[in-house]
Short mmCIF file of C-alpha atoms in Angstrom, two decimals:
data_model
loop_
_atom_site.label_atom_id
_atom_site.label_comp_id
_atom_site.label_asym_id
_atom_site.label_seq_id
_atom_site.Cartn_x
_atom_site.Cartn_y
_atom_site.Cartn_z
CA TYR A 739 0.47 0.03 0.30
CA GLU A 740 2.81 2.47 1.09
CA ASN A 741 4.60 1.75 -2.49
CA ARG A 742 2.02 2.46 -4.40
CA VAL A 743 1.55 6.37 -2.38
CA VAL A 744 5.77 6.83 -3.03
CA ILE A 745 5.49 5.71 -6.54
CA ALA A 746 1.65 8.71 -7.13
CA PHE A 747 4.51 11.24 -5.04
CA LEU A 748 7.54 10.64 -7.35
CA TYR A 749 4.69 10.75 -10.42
CA VAL A 750 3.44 13.58 -9.41
CA LEU A 751 6.64 15.65 -9.34
CA ILE A 752 7.54 14.21 -13.16
CA LEU A 753 4.32 15.35 -14.51
CA GLN A 754 4.98 18.81 -12.75
CA HIS A 755 8.80 18.80 -14.57
CA ASN A 756 7.30 17.65 -17.62
CA ARG A 757 4.95 20.49 -17.60
CA PHE A 758 7.43 23.19 -16.84
CA VAL A 759 9.62 21.49 -19.61
CA SER A 760 6.97 21.71 -22.09
CA ASP A 761 5.99 24.93 -20.72
CA SER A 762 9.59 26.17 -21.94
CA LYS A 763 9.23 25.70 -25.53
CA GLY A 764 6.07 27.43 -26.12
CA LYS A 765 7.23 30.29 -23.48
CA GLU A 766 10.40 32.94 -24.24
CA PRO A 767 10.30 34.13 -21.29
CA ASP A 768 13.17 36.97 -20.33
CA VAL A 769 12.71 36.36 -16.77
CA LEU A 770 13.44 33.26 -15.40
CA PHE A 771 12.78 32.30 -11.69
CA VAL A 772 13.56 28.84 -10.22
CA GLY A 773 13.40 27.38 -6.92
CA ASP A 774 11.54 25.97 -3.95
CA SER A 775 7.46 27.01 -2.00
CA LEU A 776 8.84 30.19 -2.07
CA VAL A 777 9.17 30.80 -5.96
CA GLN A 778 6.17 28.53 -6.14
CA LEU A 779 4.19 30.06 -4.00
CA LEU A 780 5.33 33.67 -5.64
CA HIS A 781 3.38 32.85 -8.47
CA GLU A 782 -0.44 32.65 -6.93
CA PHE A 783 -0.05 36.52 -5.23
CA GLU A 784 -1.68 39.77 -6.42
CA VAL A 785 2.15 40.78 -6.31
CA TRP A 786 3.54 38.34 -9.53
CA ARG A 787 0.99 39.62 -12.42
CA LYS A 788 1.73 43.48 -10.67
CA LEU A 789 5.64 42.99 -10.98
CA PHE A 790 7.02 40.16 -12.56
CA SER A 791 4.71 39.31 -14.94
CA PRO A 792 5.19 42.66 -16.94
CA LEU A 793 8.56 41.60 -16.45
CA HIS A 794 8.47 38.03 -19.02
CA ALA A 795 8.69 36.01 -15.18
CA LEU A 796 8.41 32.61 -15.88
CA ASN A 797 8.21 30.04 -12.63
CA PHE A 798 10.23 27.30 -11.68
CA GLY A 799 9.12 26.47 -8.11
CA VAL A 800 8.77 23.09 -6.59
CA GLY A 801 7.21 23.52 -2.71
CA GLY A 802 9.23 21.25 -0.76
CA ASP A 803 12.70 21.22 -3.34
CA ALA A 804 16.27 21.21 -1.95
CA THR A 805 19.16 22.06 -3.54
CA GLN A 806 19.90 18.50 -5.29
CA HIS A 807 15.90 18.85 -7.25
CA VAL A 808 16.22 21.78 -8.23
CA LEU A 809 19.52 20.83 -9.60
CA TRP A 810 18.13 17.59 -11.35
CA ARG A 811 15.58 19.44 -13.17
CA LEU A 812 17.88 21.75 -14.27
CA VAL A 813 19.81 19.25 -15.53
CA ASN A 814 17.03 17.09 -17.28
CA GLY A 815 15.46 19.51 -19.27
CA GLU A 816 13.60 22.96 -17.70
CA LEU A 817 16.61 24.94 -19.34
CA ASP A 818 16.81 23.36 -22.46
CA HIS A 819 14.40 25.34 -24.37
CA ILE A 820 14.66 28.68 -23.29
CA SER A 821 16.97 31.59 -22.95
CA PRO A 822 15.74 33.57 -20.82
CA LYS A 823 18.54 36.54 -19.41
CA VAL A 824 18.03 36.67 -15.73
CA VAL A 825 17.42 33.49 -13.83
CA VAL A 826 16.14 34.14 -10.31
CA LEU A 827 17.39 31.33 -8.13
CA TRP A 828 15.74 31.78 -4.20
CA VAL A 829 16.57 27.73 -2.74
CA GLY A 830 18.22 25.83 0.23
CA THR A 831 16.59 26.32 3.26
CA ASN A 832 14.31 23.17 2.55
CA ASN A 833 17.88 21.06 2.74
CA HIS A 834 18.03 19.62 6.09
CA GLY A 835 20.40 17.28 7.51
CA HIS A 836 23.25 19.24 5.00
CA THR A 837 25.54 21.71 6.13
CA PRO A 838 25.34 25.22 5.87
CA GLU A 839 28.94 24.31 3.29
CA GLN A 840 27.23 21.44 1.81
CA ILE A 841 23.91 23.86 0.88
CA CYS A 842 26.58 26.19 -0.68
CA GLY A 843 28.05 23.38 -2.57
CA GLY A 844 24.69 22.70 -3.56
CA ILE A 845 23.81 26.25 -4.68
CA MET A 846 27.24 26.29 -6.60
CA ALA A 847 26.61 23.51 -8.33
CA ILE A 848 22.58 24.63 -10.15
CA ILE A 849 24.89 28.16 -11.04
CA ASN A 850 27.38 25.76 -12.60
CA VAL A 851 24.79 24.36 -14.64
CA ILE A 852 22.63 27.56 -15.92
CA HIS A 853 25.73 29.24 -17.13
CA GLN A 854 27.02 26.32 -18.96
CA LYS A 855 23.61 25.26 -20.11
CA LEU A 856 23.10 30.13 -20.96
CA PRO A 857 25.46 30.67 -21.11
CA HIS A 858 25.21 34.56 -21.76
CA ALA A 859 22.27 34.47 -18.70
CA HIS A 860 22.84 36.36 -15.56
CA THR A 861 21.86 34.22 -12.01
CA LEU A 862 20.45 36.21 -9.19
CA VAL A 863 20.60 34.24 -5.89
CA LEU A 864 18.72 35.29 -3.34
CA GLY A 865 19.31 35.02 0.28
CA LEU A 866 17.48 32.95 2.21
CA LEU A 867 15.29 34.19 4.89
CA PRO A 868 15.62 33.61 8.43
CA ARG A 869 12.30 31.54 9.95
CA GLY A 870 10.54 30.39 12.77
CA LYS A 871 8.63 31.36 15.36
CA SER A 872 11.70 32.11 18.10
CA PRO A 873 15.64 31.89 17.63
CA ASN A 874 16.71 28.61 16.53
CA PRO A 875 19.34 26.47 14.82
CA LEU A 876 18.18 27.23 11.47
CA ARG A 877 18.09 30.24 11.12
CA GLU A 878 21.76 30.19 12.34
CA ARG A 879 22.32 27.75 9.34
CA ASN A 880 20.00 29.46 7.28
CA ALA A 881 22.52 32.93 7.62
CA SER A 882 26.12 31.35 7.23
CA VAL A 883 24.53 29.94 3.71
CA ASN A 884 23.79 33.58 2.52
CA ALA A 885 27.45 34.33 4.17
CA LEU A 886 29.34 31.98 1.71
CA VAL A 887 27.52 32.51 -1.03
CA GLN A 888 27.10 35.37 -0.96
CA ALA A 889 31.67 35.33 -0.77
CA GLU A 890 31.92 32.54 -3.62
CA VAL A 891 29.84 34.73 -5.83
CA ALA A 892 31.64 37.60 -4.82
CA SER A 893 34.38 36.92 -8.00
CA LEU A 894 31.46 35.77 -10.78
CA SER A 895 30.21 38.42 -13.21
CA HIS A 896 27.19 36.13 -14.58
CA VAL A 897 26.29 35.94 -10.56
CA SER A 898 24.77 38.59 -7.99
CA PHE A 899 23.19 37.91 -4.63
CA LEU A 900 20.45 39.69 -3.16
CA ASP A 901 19.87 39.57 0.53
CA MET A 902 16.04 39.56 0.70
CA ASP A 903 15.80 39.98 4.25
CA PRO A 904 13.80 43.38 4.81
CA GLY A 905 14.34 42.30 8.74
CA PHE A 906 11.59 39.86 9.43
CA ILE A 907 12.68 39.44 12.82
CA LEU A 908 11.48 41.59 15.02
CA SER A 909 13.28 42.55 18.61
CA ASP A 910 12.46 40.14 21.25
CA GLY A 911 14.08 37.66 17.45
CA SER A 912 10.52 36.59 17.28
CA ILE A 913 9.13 36.46 13.52
CA ALA A 914 5.40 38.54 12.85
CA HIS A 915 2.72 35.71 11.75
CA GLN A 916 1.82 39.08 9.40
CA ASP A 917 5.04 37.92 7.96
CA MET A 918 5.39 34.50 8.43
CA TYR A 919 2.07 33.06 8.49
CA ASP A 920 3.47 29.92 9.22
CA TYR A 921 7.03 30.76 10.57
CA LEU A 922 8.73 29.88 7.03
CA HIS A 923 6.05 30.58 4.19
CA LEU A 924 5.45 34.01 3.40
CA THR A 925 2.22 36.33 3.20
CA PRO A 926 1.27 38.66 0.55
CA GLN A 927 1.76 41.48 3.02
CA ALA A 928 5.71 39.98 2.73
CA TYR A 929 5.93 39.58 -0.15
CA GLN A 930 5.60 42.78 -0.81
CA LYS A 931 8.20 43.44 1.07
CA VAL A 932 10.63 41.62 -0.37
CA CYS A 933 9.49 41.73 -3.92
CA GLN A 934 10.05 45.83 -4.29
CA PRO A 935 13.37 45.58 -4.14
CA LEU A 936 13.96 42.15 -5.58
CA HIS A 937 11.30 43.43 -8.96
CA GLU A 938 14.43 46.61 -8.76
CA ARG A 939 17.10 44.52 -9.09
CA ILE A 940 15.58 42.32 -11.83
CA LYS A 941 14.82 45.41 -14.05
CA SER A 942 18.21 46.83 -13.74
CA LEU A 943 19.66 43.39 -14.86
CA LEU A 944 17.75 43.79 -17.22
CA ASP A 945 18.98 47.32 -18.57
CA LYS A 946 22.38 45.91 -18.51
CA HIS A 947 21.11 42.57 -20.25
CA ALA A 948 23.00 42.83 -24.18
CA PRO A 949 19.87 42.75 -26.82
CA MET B 683 -12.72 1.50 15.02
CA SER B 684 -11.22 2.44 18.41
CA ALA B 685 -8.47 5.19 18.33
CA GLU B 686 -6.61 1.75 19.74
CA GLU B 687 -7.71 -0.42 16.95
CA ASN B 688 -7.38 3.29 14.35
CA PRO B 689 -4.15 5.23 14.08
CA ALA B 690 -5.80 7.64 12.13
CA ALA B 691 -7.82 8.70 15.16
CA GLU B 692 -4.90 8.16 17.88
CA PRO B 693 -3.68 12.39 18.82
CA ALA B 694 -0.35 12.83 17.88
CA PRO B 695 2.23 16.21 17.16
CA VAL B 696 4.29 16.92 14.74
CA ILE B 697 8.00 15.98 16.05
CA ASP B 698 10.34 18.90 14.84
CA VAL B 699 12.44 16.94 12.62
CA GLN B 700 13.32 20.36 10.65
CA GLY B 701 14.78 22.38 14.00
CA ASP B 702 12.93 25.61 13.80
CA GLY B 703 9.89 24.38 15.91
CA ARG B 704 7.22 26.21 13.67
CA TRP B 705 4.32 23.22 13.96
CA MET B 706 3.70 23.75 17.98
CA SER B 707 4.87 27.41 17.62
CA GLN B 708 2.00 27.95 15.56
CA GLU B 709 -1.71 29.14 16.27
CA CYS B 710 -2.74 32.74 18.00
CA LYS B 711 -6.12 32.77 19.44
CA ASP B 712 -6.90 36.61 19.14
CA ALA B 713 -10.66 36.52 18.32
CA GLU B 714 -14.01 35.45 19.46
CA PRO B 715 -14.87 32.99 15.73
CA ASP B 716 -17.77 32.58 15.45
CA VAL B 717 -16.84 30.05 13.17
CA LEU B 718 -13.68 28.34 13.73
CA PHE B 719 -11.71 26.57 10.32
CA VAL B 720 -9.36 23.65 11.58
CA GLY B 721 -7.30 21.76 8.91
CA ASP B 722 -4.33 21.33 7.25
CA SER B 723 -2.70 23.33 4.69
CA MET B 724 -6.11 23.23 2.26
CA VAL B 725 -7.73 25.57 5.18
CA GLN B 726 -4.22 27.75 6.11
CA LEU B 727 -3.64 28.47 2.30
CA MET B 728 -6.95 30.43 2.31
CA GLN B 729 -6.19 33.02 4.60
CA GLN B 730 -3.61 34.33 2.41
CA TYR B 731 -6.11 34.70 -0.62
CA GLU B 732 -8.89 37.43 -0.49
CA VAL B 733 -11.30 35.69 -0.15
CA TRP B 734 -10.97 35.04 2.70
CA ARG B 735 -11.10 38.67 3.81
CA GLU B 736 -13.92 39.26 1.72
CA VAL B 737 -16.50 36.38 2.39
CA PHE B 738 -14.94 34.52 5.96
CA SER B 739 -13.70 37.22 7.58
CA PRO B 740 -17.05 39.23 7.91
CA LEU B 741 -18.19 35.64 9.66
CA HIS B 742 -15.96 36.09 12.98
CA ALA B 743 -13.84 32.86 11.51
CA LEU B 744 -11.12 31.46 12.96
CA ASN B 745 -8.00 29.79 10.85
CA PHE B 746 -6.70 26.66 12.46
CA GLY B 747 -5.09 25.62 9.00
CA ILE B 748 -1.47 23.75 9.15
CA GLY B 749 -0.08 22.55 5.94
CA GLY B 750 0.64 18.72 6.54
CA ASP B 751 -0.92 17.74 8.94
CA THR B 752 -2.77 14.52 8.98
CA THR B 753 -6.60 13.65 11.41
CA CYS B 754 -4.09 13.03 13.95
CA ASN B 755 -2.60 16.17 14.38
CA VAL B 756 -5.75 17.95 14.41
CA LEU B 757 -7.17 15.70 16.70
CA TRP B 758 -4.19 16.77 19.03
CA ARG B 759 -4.33 20.23 18.73
CA LEU B 760 -8.31 20.38 19.59
CA GLN B 761 -7.42 18.06 22.67
CA ASN B 762 -4.84 20.03 23.83
CA GLY B 763 -5.90 23.86 24.11
CA GLU B 764 -7.73 24.36 20.88
CA LEU B 765 -10.73 24.27 21.71
CA GLU B 766 -10.63 26.26 25.13
CA ASN B 767 -12.01 29.26 26.26
CA ILE B 768 -13.66 29.80 22.24
CA ARG B 769 -17.50 28.76 21.87
CA PRO B 770 -17.65 28.47 17.45
CA ARG B 771 -21.34 28.05 16.59
CA VAL B 772 -19.88 26.75 13.71
CA VAL B 773 -17.05 23.88 12.90
CA VAL B 774 -15.60 23.71 9.62
CA LEU B 775 -13.64 20.61 9.27
CA TRP B 776 -11.64 19.55 5.94
CA VAL B 777 -8.42 17.22 6.69
CA GLY B 778 -6.76 14.04 5.25
CA THR B 779 -5.33 14.08 1.94
CA ASN B 780 -2.05 13.60 4.20
CA ASN B 781 -2.76 11.15 6.11
CA HIS B 782 -0.75 8.85 3.89
CA GLU B 783 -0.27 5.82 5.90
CA HIS B 784 -3.80 5.21 6.63
CA THR B 785 -6.62 3.56 4.78
CA ALA B 786 -9.10 5.46 2.85
CA ASP B 787 -11.26 3.99 6.50
CA GLN B 788 -8.97 4.74 8.63
CA VAL B 789 -8.00 8.32 7.51
CA ALA B 790 -12.73 8.26 7.20
CA GLY B 791 -13.06 6.73 11.11
CA GLY B 792 -10.25 9.55 11.81
CA ILE B 793 -12.02 12.52 10.66
CA LEU B 794 -15.50 10.55 12.53
CA ALA B 795 -12.94 11.20 15.51
CA ILE B 796 -12.51 14.61 15.28
CA ALA B 797 -16.03 15.24 14.25
CA GLN B 798 -16.53 13.07 17.79
CA LEU B 799 -14.69 15.42 19.73
CA VAL B 800 -15.53 18.67 18.61
CA LEU B 801 -19.25 17.74 19.35
CA SER B 802 -18.46 16.15 22.50
CA ARG B 803 -16.46 19.57 23.80
CA LEU B 804 -18.79 22.15 21.80
CA PRO B 805 -22.18 20.88 22.71
CA ARG B 806 -24.49 23.37 20.97
CA SER B 807 -22.11 24.14 17.85
CA LYS B 808 -22.99 22.17 14.38
CA ILE B 809 -19.87 21.15 12.25
CA ILE B 810 -19.44 21.08 8.39
CA VAL B 811 -16.98 18.70 6.97
CA LEU B 812 -15.68 19.10 3.39
CA GLY B 813 -14.46 16.32 1.10
CA LEU B 814 -11.36 14.83 0.28
CA LEU B 815 -10.51 17.41 -3.40
CA PRO B 816 -9.05 15.25 -6.18
CA ARG B 817 -5.06 15.68 -6.11
CA GLY B 818 -2.74 15.01 -8.94
CA GLU B 819 -2.70 16.28 -12.59
CA PHE B 820 -3.78 12.14 -13.77
CA PRO B 821 -5.69 9.90 -12.37
CA ASN B 822 -4.41 7.89 -9.58
CA PRO B 823 -4.64 6.00 -6.66
CA LEU B 824 -5.00 9.55 -4.13
CA ARG B 825 -7.81 10.50 -6.15
CA GLU B 826 -10.03 6.77 -5.43
CA LYS B 827 -8.59 7.20 -1.57
CA ASN B 828 -9.87 10.75 -1.45
CA ALA B 829 -12.54 9.91 -2.69
CA ALA B 830 -13.52 6.94 -1.33
CA VAL B 831 -12.70 8.25 1.92
CA ASN B 832 -15.62 11.04 1.20
CA ASN B 833 -18.26 7.97 0.18
CA LEU B 834 -16.84 6.63 4.18
CA LEU B 835 -18.10 9.72 5.08
CA ARG B 836 -21.10 10.73 3.59
CA ALA B 837 -22.54 7.57 4.91
CA SER B 838 -21.72 7.59 7.82
CA LEU B 839 -21.02 11.90 9.65
CA PRO B 840 -25.58 12.52 9.40
CA GLN B 841 -25.37 10.40 11.88
CA LEU B 842 -23.82 11.92 14.77
CA GLY B 843 -25.76 14.44 14.63
CA PRO B 844 -25.39 18.28 14.41
CA VAL B 845 -23.18 17.30 11.00
CA GLN B 846 -23.07 18.48 7.05
CA PHE B 847 -20.25 16.37 4.46
CA ILE B 848 -20.22 18.94 1.53
CA ASP B 849 -18.08 17.91 -1.80
CA VAL B 850 -16.86 20.55 -3.14
CA GLY B 851 -14.03 18.86 -5.10
CA GLY B 852 -17.35 18.33 -8.53
CA SER B 853 -15.67 20.74 -10.82
CA PHE B 854 -11.79 19.97 -10.80
CA VAL B 855 -11.18 17.27 -12.96
CA HIS B 856 -12.45 17.44 -16.80
CA SER B 857 -13.84 14.72 -18.74
CA ASP B 858 -10.14 13.96 -20.27
CA GLY B 859 -9.46 13.28 -16.19
CA ALA B 860 -7.00 15.96 -16.30
CA ILE B 861 -7.16 18.46 -13.39
CA SER B 862 -5.93 22.26 -14.72
CA SER B 863 -2.87 23.81 -12.96
CA ARG B 864 -5.37 27.19 -12.41
CA ASP B 865 -7.28 25.36 -10.16
CA MET B 866 -4.43 23.53 -8.03
CA PHE B 867 -1.04 24.62 -9.46
CA ASP B 868 1.09 22.09 -8.06
CA PHE B 869 -2.53 19.55 -8.76
CA LEU B 870 -2.76 19.75 -4.26
CA HIS B 871 -3.16 23.54 -3.47
CA LEU B 872 -5.98 25.74 -4.80
CA THR B 873 -5.29 29.09 -6.24
CA ALA B 874 -7.65 31.79 -4.72
CA SER B 875 -9.62 31.71 -9.04
CA ALA B 876 -10.48 27.84 -7.46
CA TYR B 877 -10.75 28.61 -3.62
CA ARG B 878 -13.73 31.46 -5.15
CA THR B 879 -15.75 28.32 -6.63
CA ILE B 880 -15.09 26.58 -3.34
CA SER B 881 -16.39 29.17 -1.01
CA THR B 882 -19.36 29.99 -2.61
CA THR B 883 -21.17 27.00 -1.32
CA LEU B 884 -18.88 26.87 1.50
CA HIS B 885 -20.13 30.57 2.61
CA GLU B 886 -23.97 29.59 2.71
CA LEU B 887 -24.03 27.00 4.14
CA LEU B 888 -22.14 28.88 6.80
CA LEU B 889 -24.68 31.37 6.62
CA GLN B 890 -27.51 29.35 6.31
CA MET B 891 -26.14 27.13 9.82
CA LEU B 892 -25.75 30.62 11.37
CA GLU B 893 -29.06 32.24 10.91
CA GLU B 894 -30.42 28.89 12.19
CA MET B 895 -28.90 28.49 15.27
CA PRO B 896 -29.65 31.62 17.83
CA GLN B 897 -25.99 33.45 18.83
CA GLU B 898 -25.23 32.86 23.09
CA ARG B 899 -24.74 35.41 25.08
CA ARG B 900 -21.82 35.87 24.87
CA ALA B 901 -20.16 35.94 29.00
CA SER B 902 -17.47 36.94 30.09
CA LEU B 903 -14.13 34.50 29.04
CA VAL B 904 -11.81 37.07 30.47
#
């Protein structure tokens, strides 16, 4: 009985991947968003329509994805039929059991694949957000990942890093449920807060991109 | 099926394997709700869309959905504080699609156990149980299982008394068996427009139930 459930799950994920690949054959996005549920859910709120659709953006977010899943998807077809100018990468918070060095390594591996497949694209890596209602090891882990990634990409001209935290952690160390309704995922208001600077950065990258 | 026989009716908190204690810290009771929504991400996500503010907030609704929850987790939450100091007139229950280790019989039993618990703690309340939605882009075993749960609930819930079962999943499966990503962005969770579709029926039923029930004079709970 359990095997049927596992098979059903894998089936769903592969279908989602296949849908992204076939979606990509019909579209010509200037911007590709790829990552986990923070990317995926972004597509479901007004902010996507207002800020990112006008930039001709495509959304390849999959809830639950860790770096190895995103890597697999990009190696196996999701980049094969499109030439976005900017790839926005937001992944790493689901890498449970991995060290910050390993997660950074996973992110760098994704950046390398993107560069191989899309040599003219600029990759914008988004910093991992703090999570959990109160201070906890995952906040430290995510902050370490950000520091490591930021250092690694500093010397790469085709990659840049954007810190996405507008100050979610309050003075008492807590995160408000008005910003993260489950202390992981962003509310629509929080998406508005983080997406303004993201939108600006993407626009300036598009402007700089050779036509 | 007693709790000893049915693992889906065994209350269990979510164990924090990820390391940030999120599950335990969720839920804040800052209202005196007339309507309590409880369940999994189907309930939780609803509050993030406009439809909640427009349709359910005006009914003084409180949202106790937590993504990933099974019947066991909801049972645990309701037994361990969530029903304390509130007296909603209607409880909307939507859970069961995450019970991956349980059979359809067990899941239905778990949902029944939750309904029984609510009625025992809130004897004057009514319950609306939402049927499990179809899931997955194409026909698959989980769709069959969820449909089986719904059939069992349809038969057994009315026997509990003031419990209504509604199946809002009818419009999502198209004639070719496919579900559209415009309705379920990941073929599990609903988009804003899909929530609007199901909210009409739910809202009407809620209004009807609330109208039928005399409002309790509010004693001070502080």
